[in-house]
mmCIF file of N, CA and C in Angstrom:
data_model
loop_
_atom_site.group_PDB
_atom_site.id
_atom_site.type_symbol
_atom_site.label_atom_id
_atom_site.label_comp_id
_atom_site.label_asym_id
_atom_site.label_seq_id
_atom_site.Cartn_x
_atom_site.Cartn_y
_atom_site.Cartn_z
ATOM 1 N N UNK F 1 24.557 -25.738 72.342
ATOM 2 C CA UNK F 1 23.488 -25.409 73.273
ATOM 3 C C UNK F 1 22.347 -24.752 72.496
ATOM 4 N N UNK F 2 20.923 -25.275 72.771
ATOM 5 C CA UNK F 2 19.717 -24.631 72.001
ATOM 6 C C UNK F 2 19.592 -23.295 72.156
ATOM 7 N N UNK F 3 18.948 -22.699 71.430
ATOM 8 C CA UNK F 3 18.656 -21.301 72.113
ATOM 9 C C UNK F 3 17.193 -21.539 72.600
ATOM 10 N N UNK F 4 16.964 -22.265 73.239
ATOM 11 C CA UNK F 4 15.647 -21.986 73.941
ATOM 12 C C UNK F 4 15.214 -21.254 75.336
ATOM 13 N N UNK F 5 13.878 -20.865 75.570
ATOM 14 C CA UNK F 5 13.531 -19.899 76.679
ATOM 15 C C UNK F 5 13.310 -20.716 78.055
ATOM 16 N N UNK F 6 13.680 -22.120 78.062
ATOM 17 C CA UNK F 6 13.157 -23.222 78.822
ATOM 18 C C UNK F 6 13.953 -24.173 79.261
ATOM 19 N N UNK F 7 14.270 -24.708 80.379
ATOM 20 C CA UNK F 7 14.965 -25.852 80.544
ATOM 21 C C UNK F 7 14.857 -26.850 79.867
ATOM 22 N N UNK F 8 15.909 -27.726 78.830
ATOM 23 C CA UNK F 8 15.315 -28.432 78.065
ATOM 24 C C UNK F 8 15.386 -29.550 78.689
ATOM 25 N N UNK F 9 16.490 -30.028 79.722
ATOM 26 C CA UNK F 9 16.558 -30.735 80.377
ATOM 27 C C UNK F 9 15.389 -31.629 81.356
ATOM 28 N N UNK F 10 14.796 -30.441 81.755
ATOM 29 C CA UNK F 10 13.676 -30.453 82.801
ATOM 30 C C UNK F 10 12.531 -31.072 82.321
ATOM 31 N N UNK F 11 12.405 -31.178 81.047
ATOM 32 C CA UNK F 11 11.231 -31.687 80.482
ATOM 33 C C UNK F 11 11.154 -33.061 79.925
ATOM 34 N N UNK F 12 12.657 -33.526 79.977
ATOM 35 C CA UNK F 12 12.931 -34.979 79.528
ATOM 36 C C UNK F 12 12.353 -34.913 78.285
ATOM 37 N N UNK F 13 12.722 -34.179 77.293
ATOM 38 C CA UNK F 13 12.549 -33.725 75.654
ATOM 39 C C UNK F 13 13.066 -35.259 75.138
ATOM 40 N N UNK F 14 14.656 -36.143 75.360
ATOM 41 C CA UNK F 14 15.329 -36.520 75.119
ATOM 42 C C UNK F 14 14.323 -38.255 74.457
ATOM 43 N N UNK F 15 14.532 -38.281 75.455
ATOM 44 C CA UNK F 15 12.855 -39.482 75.466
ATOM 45 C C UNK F 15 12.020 -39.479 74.886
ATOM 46 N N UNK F 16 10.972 -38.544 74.971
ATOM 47 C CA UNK F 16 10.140 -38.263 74.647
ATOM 48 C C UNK F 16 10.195 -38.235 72.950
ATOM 49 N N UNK F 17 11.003 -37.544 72.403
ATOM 50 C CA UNK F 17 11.544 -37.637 71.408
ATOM 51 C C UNK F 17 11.803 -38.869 70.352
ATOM 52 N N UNK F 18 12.949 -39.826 71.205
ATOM 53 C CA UNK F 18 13.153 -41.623 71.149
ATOM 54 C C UNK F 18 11.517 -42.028 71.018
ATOM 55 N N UNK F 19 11.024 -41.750 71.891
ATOM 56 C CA UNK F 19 9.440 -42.650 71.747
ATOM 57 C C UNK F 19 8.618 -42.077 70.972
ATOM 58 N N UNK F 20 8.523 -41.065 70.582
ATOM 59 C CA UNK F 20 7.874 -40.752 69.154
ATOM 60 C C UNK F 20 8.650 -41.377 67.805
ATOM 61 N N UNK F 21 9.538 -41.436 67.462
ATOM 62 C CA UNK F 21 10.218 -41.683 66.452
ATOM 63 C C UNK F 21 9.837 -43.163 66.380
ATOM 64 N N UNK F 22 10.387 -44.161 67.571
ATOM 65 C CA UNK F 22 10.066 -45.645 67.509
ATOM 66 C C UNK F 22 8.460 -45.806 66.947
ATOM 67 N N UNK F 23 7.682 -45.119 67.667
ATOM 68 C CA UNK F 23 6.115 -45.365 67.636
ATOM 69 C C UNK F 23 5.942 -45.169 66.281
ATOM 70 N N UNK F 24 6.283 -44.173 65.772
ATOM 71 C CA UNK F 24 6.518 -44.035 64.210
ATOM 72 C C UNK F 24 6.730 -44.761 63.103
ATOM 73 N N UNK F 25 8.228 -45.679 63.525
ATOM 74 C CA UNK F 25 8.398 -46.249 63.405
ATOM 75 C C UNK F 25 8.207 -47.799 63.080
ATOM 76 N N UNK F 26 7.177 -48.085 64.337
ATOM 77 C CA UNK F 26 6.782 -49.245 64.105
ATOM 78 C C UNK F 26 5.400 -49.281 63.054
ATOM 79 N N UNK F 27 4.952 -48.371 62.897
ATOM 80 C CA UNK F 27 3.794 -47.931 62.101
ATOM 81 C C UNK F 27 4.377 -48.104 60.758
ATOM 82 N N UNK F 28 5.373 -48.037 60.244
ATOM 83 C CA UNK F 28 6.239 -47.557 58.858
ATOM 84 C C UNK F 28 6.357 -46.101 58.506
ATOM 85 N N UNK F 29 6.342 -45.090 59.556
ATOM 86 C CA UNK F 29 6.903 -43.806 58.812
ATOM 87 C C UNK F 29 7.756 -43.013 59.517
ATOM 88 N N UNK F 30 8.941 -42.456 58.497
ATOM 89 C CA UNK F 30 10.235 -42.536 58.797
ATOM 90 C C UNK F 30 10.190 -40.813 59.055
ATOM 91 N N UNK F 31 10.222 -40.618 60.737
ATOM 92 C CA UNK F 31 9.882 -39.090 61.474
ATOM 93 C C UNK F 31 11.559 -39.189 61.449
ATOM 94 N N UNK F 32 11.494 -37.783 61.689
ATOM 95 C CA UNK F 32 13.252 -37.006 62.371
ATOM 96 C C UNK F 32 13.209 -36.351 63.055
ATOM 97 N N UNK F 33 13.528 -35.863 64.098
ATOM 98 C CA UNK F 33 13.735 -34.845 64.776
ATOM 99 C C UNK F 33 14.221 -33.607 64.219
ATOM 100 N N UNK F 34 13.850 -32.978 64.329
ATOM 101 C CA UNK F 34 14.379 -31.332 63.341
ATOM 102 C C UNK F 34 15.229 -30.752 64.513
ATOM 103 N N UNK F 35 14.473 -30.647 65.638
ATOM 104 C CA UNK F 35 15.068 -30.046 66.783
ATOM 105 C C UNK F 35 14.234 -29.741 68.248
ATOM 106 N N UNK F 36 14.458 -28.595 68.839
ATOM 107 C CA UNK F 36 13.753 -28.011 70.066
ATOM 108 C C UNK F 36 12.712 -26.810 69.323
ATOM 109 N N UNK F 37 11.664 -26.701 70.163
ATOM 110 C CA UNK F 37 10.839 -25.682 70.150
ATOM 111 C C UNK F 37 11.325 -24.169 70.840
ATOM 112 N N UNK F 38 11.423 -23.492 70.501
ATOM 113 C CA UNK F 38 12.128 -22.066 71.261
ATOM 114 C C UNK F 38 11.338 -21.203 71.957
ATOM 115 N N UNK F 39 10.234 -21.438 71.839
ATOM 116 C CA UNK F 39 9.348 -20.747 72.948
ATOM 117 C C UNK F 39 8.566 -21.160 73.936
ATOM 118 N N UNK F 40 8.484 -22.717 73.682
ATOM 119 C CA UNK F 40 7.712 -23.392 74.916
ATOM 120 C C UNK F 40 8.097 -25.022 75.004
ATOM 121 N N UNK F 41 8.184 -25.483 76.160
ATOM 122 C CA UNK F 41 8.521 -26.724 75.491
ATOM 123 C C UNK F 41 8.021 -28.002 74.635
ATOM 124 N N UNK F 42 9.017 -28.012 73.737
ATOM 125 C CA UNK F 42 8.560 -29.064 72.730
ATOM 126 C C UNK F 42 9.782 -29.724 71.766
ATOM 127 N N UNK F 43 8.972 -30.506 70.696
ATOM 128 C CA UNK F 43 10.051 -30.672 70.326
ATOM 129 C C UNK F 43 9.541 -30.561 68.457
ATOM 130 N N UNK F 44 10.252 -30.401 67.659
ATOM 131 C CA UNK F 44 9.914 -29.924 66.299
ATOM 132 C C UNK F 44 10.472 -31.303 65.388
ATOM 133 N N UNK F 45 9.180 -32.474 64.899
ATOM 134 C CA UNK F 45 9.217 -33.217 64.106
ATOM 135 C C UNK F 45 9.127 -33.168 62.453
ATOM 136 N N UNK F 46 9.921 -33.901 61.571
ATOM 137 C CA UNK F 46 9.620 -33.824 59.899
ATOM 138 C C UNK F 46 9.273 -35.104 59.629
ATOM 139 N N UNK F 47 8.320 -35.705 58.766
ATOM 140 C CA UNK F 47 7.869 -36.681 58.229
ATOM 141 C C UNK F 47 7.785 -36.699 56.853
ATOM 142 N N UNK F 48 9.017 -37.546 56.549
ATOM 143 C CA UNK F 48 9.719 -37.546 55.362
ATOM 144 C C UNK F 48 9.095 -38.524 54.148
ATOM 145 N N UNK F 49 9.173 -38.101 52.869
ATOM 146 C CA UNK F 49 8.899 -39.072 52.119
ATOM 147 C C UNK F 49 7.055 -39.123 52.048
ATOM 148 N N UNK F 50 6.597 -38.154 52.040
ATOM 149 C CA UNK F 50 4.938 -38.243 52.083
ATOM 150 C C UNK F 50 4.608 -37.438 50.571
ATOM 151 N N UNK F 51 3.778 -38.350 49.788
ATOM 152 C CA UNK F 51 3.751 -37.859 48.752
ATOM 153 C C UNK F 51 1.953 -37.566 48.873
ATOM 154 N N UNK F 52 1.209 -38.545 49.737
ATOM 155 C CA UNK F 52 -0.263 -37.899 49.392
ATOM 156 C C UNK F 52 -0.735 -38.434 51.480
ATOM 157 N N UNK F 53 -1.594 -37.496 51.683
ATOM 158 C CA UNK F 53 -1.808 -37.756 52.905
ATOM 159 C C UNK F 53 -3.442 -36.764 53.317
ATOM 160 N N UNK F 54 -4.387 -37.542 53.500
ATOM 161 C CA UNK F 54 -6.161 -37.122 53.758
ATOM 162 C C UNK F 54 -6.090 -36.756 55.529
ATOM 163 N N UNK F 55 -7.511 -36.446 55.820
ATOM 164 C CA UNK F 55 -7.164 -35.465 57.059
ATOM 165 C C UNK F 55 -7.600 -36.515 58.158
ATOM 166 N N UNK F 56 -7.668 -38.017 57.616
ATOM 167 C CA UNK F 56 -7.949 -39.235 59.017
ATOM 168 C C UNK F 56 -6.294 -39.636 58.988
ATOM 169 N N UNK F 57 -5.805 -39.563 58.128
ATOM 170 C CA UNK F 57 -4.191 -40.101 58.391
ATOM 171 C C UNK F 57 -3.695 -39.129 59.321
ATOM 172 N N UNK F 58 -3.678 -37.928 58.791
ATOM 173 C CA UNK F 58 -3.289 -36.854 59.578
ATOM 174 C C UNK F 58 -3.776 -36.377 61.206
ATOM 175 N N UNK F 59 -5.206 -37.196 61.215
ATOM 176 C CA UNK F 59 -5.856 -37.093 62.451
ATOM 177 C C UNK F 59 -4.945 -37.653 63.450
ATOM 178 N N UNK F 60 -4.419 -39.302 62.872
ATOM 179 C CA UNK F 60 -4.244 -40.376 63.166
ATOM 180 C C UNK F 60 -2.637 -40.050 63.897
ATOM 181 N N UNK F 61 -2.196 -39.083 62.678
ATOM 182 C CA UNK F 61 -0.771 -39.101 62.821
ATOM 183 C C UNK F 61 -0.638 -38.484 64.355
ATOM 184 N N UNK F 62 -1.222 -37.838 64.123
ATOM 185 C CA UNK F 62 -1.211 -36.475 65.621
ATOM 186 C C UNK F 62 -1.715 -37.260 66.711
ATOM 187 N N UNK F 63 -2.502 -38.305 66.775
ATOM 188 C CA UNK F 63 -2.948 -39.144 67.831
ATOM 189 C C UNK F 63 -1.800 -39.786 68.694
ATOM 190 N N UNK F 64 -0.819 -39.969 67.572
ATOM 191 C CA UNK F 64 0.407 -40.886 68.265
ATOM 192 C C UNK F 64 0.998 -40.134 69.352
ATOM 193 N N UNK F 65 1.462 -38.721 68.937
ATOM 194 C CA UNK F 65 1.947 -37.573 69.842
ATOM 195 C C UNK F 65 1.440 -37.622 70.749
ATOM 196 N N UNK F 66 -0.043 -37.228 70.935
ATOM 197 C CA UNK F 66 -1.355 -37.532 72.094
ATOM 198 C C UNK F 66 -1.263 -38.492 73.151
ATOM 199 N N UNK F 67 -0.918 -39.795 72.600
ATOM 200 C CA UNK F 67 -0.812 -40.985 73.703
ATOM 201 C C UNK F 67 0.973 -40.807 73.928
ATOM 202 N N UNK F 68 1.706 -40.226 73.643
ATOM 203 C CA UNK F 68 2.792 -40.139 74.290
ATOM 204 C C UNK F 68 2.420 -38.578 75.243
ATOM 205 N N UNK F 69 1.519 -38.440 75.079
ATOM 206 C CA UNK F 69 1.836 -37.258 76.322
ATOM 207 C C UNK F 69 1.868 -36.112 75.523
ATOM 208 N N UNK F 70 1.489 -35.987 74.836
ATOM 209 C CA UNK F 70 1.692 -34.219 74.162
ATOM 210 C C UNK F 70 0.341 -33.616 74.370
ATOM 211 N N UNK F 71 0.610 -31.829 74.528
ATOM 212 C CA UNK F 71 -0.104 -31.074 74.765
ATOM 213 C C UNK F 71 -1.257 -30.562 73.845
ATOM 214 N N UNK F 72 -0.049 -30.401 72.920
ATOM 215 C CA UNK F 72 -0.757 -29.973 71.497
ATOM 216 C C UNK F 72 0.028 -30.087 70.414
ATOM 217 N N UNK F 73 -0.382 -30.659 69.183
ATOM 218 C CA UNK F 73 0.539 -30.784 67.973
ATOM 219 C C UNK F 73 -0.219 -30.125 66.669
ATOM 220 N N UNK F 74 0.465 -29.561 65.840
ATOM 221 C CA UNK F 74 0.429 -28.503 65.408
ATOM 222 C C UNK F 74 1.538 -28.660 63.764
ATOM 223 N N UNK F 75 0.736 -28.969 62.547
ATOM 224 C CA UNK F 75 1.092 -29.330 61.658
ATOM 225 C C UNK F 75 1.404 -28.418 60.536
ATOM 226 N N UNK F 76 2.256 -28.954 59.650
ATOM 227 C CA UNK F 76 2.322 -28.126 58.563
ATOM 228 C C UNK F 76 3.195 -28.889 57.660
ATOM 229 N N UNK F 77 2.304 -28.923 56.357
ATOM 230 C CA UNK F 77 2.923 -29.615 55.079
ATOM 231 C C UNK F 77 3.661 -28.650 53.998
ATOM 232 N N UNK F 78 4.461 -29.084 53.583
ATOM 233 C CA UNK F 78 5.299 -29.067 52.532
ATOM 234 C C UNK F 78 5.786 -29.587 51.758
ATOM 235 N N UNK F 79 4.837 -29.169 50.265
ATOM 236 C CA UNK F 79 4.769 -29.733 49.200
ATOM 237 C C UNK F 79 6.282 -30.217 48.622
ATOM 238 N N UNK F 80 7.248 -28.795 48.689
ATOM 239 C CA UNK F 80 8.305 -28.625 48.105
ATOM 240 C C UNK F 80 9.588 -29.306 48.274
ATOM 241 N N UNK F 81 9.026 -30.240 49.560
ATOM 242 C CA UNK F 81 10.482 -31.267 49.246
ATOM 243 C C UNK F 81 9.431 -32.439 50.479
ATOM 244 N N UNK F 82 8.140 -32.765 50.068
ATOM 245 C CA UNK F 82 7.068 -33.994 50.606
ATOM 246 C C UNK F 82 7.354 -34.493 51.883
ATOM 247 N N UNK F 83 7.242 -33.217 53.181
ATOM 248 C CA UNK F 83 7.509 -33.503 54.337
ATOM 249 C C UNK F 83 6.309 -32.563 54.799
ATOM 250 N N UNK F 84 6.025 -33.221 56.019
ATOM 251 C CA UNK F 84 4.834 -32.557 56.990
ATOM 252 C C UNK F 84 6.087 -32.314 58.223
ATOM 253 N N UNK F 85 5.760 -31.395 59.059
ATOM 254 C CA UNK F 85 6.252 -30.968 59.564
ATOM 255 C C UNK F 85 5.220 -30.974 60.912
ATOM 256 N N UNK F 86 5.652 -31.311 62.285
ATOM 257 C CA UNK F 86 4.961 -31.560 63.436
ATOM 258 C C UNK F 86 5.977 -30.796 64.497
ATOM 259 N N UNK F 87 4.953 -29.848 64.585
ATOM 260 C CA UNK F 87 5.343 -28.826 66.193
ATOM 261 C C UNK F 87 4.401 -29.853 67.540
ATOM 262 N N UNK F 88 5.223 -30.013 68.437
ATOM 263 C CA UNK F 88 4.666 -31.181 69.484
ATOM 264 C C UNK F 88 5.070 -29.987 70.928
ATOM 265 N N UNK F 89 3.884 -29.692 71.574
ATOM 266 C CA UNK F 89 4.256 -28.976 72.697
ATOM 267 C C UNK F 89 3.851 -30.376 73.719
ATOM 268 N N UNK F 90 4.627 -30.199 75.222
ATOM 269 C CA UNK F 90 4.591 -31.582 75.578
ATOM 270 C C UNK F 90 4.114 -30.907 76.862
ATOM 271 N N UNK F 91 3.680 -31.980 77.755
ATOM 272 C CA UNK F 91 2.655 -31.531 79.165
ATOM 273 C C UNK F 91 3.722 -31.234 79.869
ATOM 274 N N UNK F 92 3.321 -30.531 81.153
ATOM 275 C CA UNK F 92 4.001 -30.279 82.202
ATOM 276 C C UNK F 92 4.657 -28.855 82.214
ATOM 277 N N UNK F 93 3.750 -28.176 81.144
ATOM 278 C CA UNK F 93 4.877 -26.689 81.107
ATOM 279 C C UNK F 93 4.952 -26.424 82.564
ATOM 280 N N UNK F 94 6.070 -25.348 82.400
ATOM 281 C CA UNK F 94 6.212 -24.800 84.120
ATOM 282 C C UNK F 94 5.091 -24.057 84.489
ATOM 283 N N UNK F 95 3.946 -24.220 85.471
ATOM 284 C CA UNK F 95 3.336 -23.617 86.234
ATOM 285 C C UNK F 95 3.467 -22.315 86.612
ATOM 286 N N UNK F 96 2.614 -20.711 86.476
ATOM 287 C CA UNK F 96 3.402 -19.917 87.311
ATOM 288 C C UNK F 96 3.459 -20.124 88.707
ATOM 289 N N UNK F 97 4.185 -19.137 89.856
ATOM 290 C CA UNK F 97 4.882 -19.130 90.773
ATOM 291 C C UNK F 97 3.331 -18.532 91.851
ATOM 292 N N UNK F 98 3.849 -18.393 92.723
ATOM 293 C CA UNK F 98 2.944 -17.536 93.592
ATOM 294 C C UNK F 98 3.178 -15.511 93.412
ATOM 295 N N UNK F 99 4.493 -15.850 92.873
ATOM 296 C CA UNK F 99 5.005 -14.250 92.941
ATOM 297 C C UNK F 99 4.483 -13.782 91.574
ATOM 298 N N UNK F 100 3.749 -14.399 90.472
ATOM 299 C CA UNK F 100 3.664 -14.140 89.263
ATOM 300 C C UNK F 100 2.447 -13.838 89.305
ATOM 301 N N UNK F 101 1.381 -14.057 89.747
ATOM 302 C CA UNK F 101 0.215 -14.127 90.154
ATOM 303 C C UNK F 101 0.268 -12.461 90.733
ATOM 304 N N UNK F 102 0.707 -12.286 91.908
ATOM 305 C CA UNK F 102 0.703 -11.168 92.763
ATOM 306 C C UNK F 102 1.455 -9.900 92.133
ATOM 307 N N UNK F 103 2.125 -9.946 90.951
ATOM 308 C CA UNK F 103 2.926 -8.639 89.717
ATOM 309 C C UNK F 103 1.486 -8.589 88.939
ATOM 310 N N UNK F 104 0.535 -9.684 89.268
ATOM 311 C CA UNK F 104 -0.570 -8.182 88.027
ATOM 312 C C UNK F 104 -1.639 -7.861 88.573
ATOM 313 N N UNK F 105 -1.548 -7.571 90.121
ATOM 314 C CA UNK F 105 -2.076 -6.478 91.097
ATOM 315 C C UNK F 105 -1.636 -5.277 91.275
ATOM 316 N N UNK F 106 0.127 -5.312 91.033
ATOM 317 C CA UNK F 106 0.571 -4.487 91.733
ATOM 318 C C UNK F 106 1.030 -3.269 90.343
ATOM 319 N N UNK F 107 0.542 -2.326 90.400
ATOM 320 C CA UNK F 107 0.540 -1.449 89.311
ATOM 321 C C UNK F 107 1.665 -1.319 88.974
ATOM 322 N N UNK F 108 2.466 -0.331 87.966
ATOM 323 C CA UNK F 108 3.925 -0.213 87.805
ATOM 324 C C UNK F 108 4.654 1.302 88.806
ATOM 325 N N UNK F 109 5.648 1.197 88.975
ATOM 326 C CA UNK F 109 6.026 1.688 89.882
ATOM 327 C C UNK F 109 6.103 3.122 89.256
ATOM 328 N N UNK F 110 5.918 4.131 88.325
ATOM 329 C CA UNK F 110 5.666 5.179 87.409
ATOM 330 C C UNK F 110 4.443 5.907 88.490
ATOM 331 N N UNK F 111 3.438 4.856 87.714
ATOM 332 C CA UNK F 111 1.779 5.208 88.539
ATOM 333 C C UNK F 111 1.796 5.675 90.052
ATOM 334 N N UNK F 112 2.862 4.749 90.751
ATOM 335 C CA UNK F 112 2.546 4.706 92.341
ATOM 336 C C UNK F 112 2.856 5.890 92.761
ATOM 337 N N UNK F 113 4.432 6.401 91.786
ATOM 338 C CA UNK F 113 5.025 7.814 92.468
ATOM 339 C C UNK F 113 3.915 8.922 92.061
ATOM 340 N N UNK F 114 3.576 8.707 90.779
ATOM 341 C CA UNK F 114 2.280 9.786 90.413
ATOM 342 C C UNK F 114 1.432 10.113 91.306
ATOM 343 N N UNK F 115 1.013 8.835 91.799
ATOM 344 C CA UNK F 115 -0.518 8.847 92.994
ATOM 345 C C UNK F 115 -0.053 9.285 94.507
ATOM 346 N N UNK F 116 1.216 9.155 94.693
ATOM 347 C CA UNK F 116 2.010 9.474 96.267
ATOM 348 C C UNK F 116 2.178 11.033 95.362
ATOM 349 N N UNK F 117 2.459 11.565 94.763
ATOM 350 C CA UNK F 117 2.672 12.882 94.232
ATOM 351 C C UNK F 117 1.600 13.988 94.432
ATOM 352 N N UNK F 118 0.508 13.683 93.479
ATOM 353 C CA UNK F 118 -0.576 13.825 93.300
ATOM 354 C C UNK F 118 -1.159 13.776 95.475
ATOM 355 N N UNK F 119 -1.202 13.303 95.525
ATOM 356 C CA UNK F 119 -1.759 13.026 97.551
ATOM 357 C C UNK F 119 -0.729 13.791 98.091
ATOM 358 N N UNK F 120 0.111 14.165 97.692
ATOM 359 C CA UNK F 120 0.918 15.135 98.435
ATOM 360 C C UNK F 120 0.339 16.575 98.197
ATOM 361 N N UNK F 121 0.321 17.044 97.063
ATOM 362 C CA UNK F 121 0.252 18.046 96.494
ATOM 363 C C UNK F 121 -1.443 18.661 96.588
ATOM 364 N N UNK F 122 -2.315 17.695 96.745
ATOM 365 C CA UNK F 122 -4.105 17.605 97.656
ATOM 366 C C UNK F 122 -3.274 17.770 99.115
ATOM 367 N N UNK F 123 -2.851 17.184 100.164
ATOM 368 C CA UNK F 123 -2.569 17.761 101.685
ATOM 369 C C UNK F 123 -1.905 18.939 101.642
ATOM 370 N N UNK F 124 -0.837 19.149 100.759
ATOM 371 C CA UNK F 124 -0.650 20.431 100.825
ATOM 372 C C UNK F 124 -1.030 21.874 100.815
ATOM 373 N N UNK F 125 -1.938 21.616 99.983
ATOM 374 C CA UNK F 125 -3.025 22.344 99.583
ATOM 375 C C UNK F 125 -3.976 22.468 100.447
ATOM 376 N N UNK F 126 -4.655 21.991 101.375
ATOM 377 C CA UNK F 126 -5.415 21.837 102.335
ATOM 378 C C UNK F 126 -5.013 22.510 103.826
ATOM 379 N N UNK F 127 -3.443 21.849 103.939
ATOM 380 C CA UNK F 127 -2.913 22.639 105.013
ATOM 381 C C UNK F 127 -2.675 24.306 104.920
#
């Protein structure tokens, strides 16, 4: 089981995944799956066997991700064993809620007893 913060299920990673690799594939370059993304969903690609690569290939490469539906892809090469490395966040993150929205109105509950404290201690004083 991944350790991720996200349903991995929910995002149909599984696929998404398969159809990057094929698309890859049919192009001639030989991607792997490394794994899951752990903080949002995605999925973490290596592109193996790259010995020289300019920034329209690389444009190009990231385009493929793009027409499969990705959010944002997010690169990084490595000289030390000639793999680029592709972080792919994919659409559809979860939306917040209605209740998530309405926690950053509501102050923390510390403050509230302070201010009911504080208004006690003004009427008291008065009476």
């Amino acid at each position: 089981m991944p350790l991720v913060t996200y349903d991995h299920l929910k995002y149909n990673l599984d696929s998404f995944a398969t159809e990057s690799i094929s698309a890859f594939q049919k192009n001639g370059y030989y991607l792997v799956n490394v794994g899951l993304l752990t903080n949002s969903p995605g999925v973490m690609f290596a592109l193996s066997y790259v010995e020289r690569v300019d920034d329209s290939q690389l444009h190009s490469l990231k385009s493929i991700f793009y027409k499969l539906g990705a959010k944002s892809v997010t690169t990084e090469l490595n000289n030390m064993n000639n793999k680029i490395y592709f972080q792919v966040h994919v659409q559809g993150a979860s939306k917040p809620g209605v209740c998530t929205k309405i926690y950053k109105y509501i102050p923390p509950l510390p403050v509230i007893l302070l201010l009911v404290l504080c208004l006690y201690e003004m009427n008291k004083e008065v009476l």
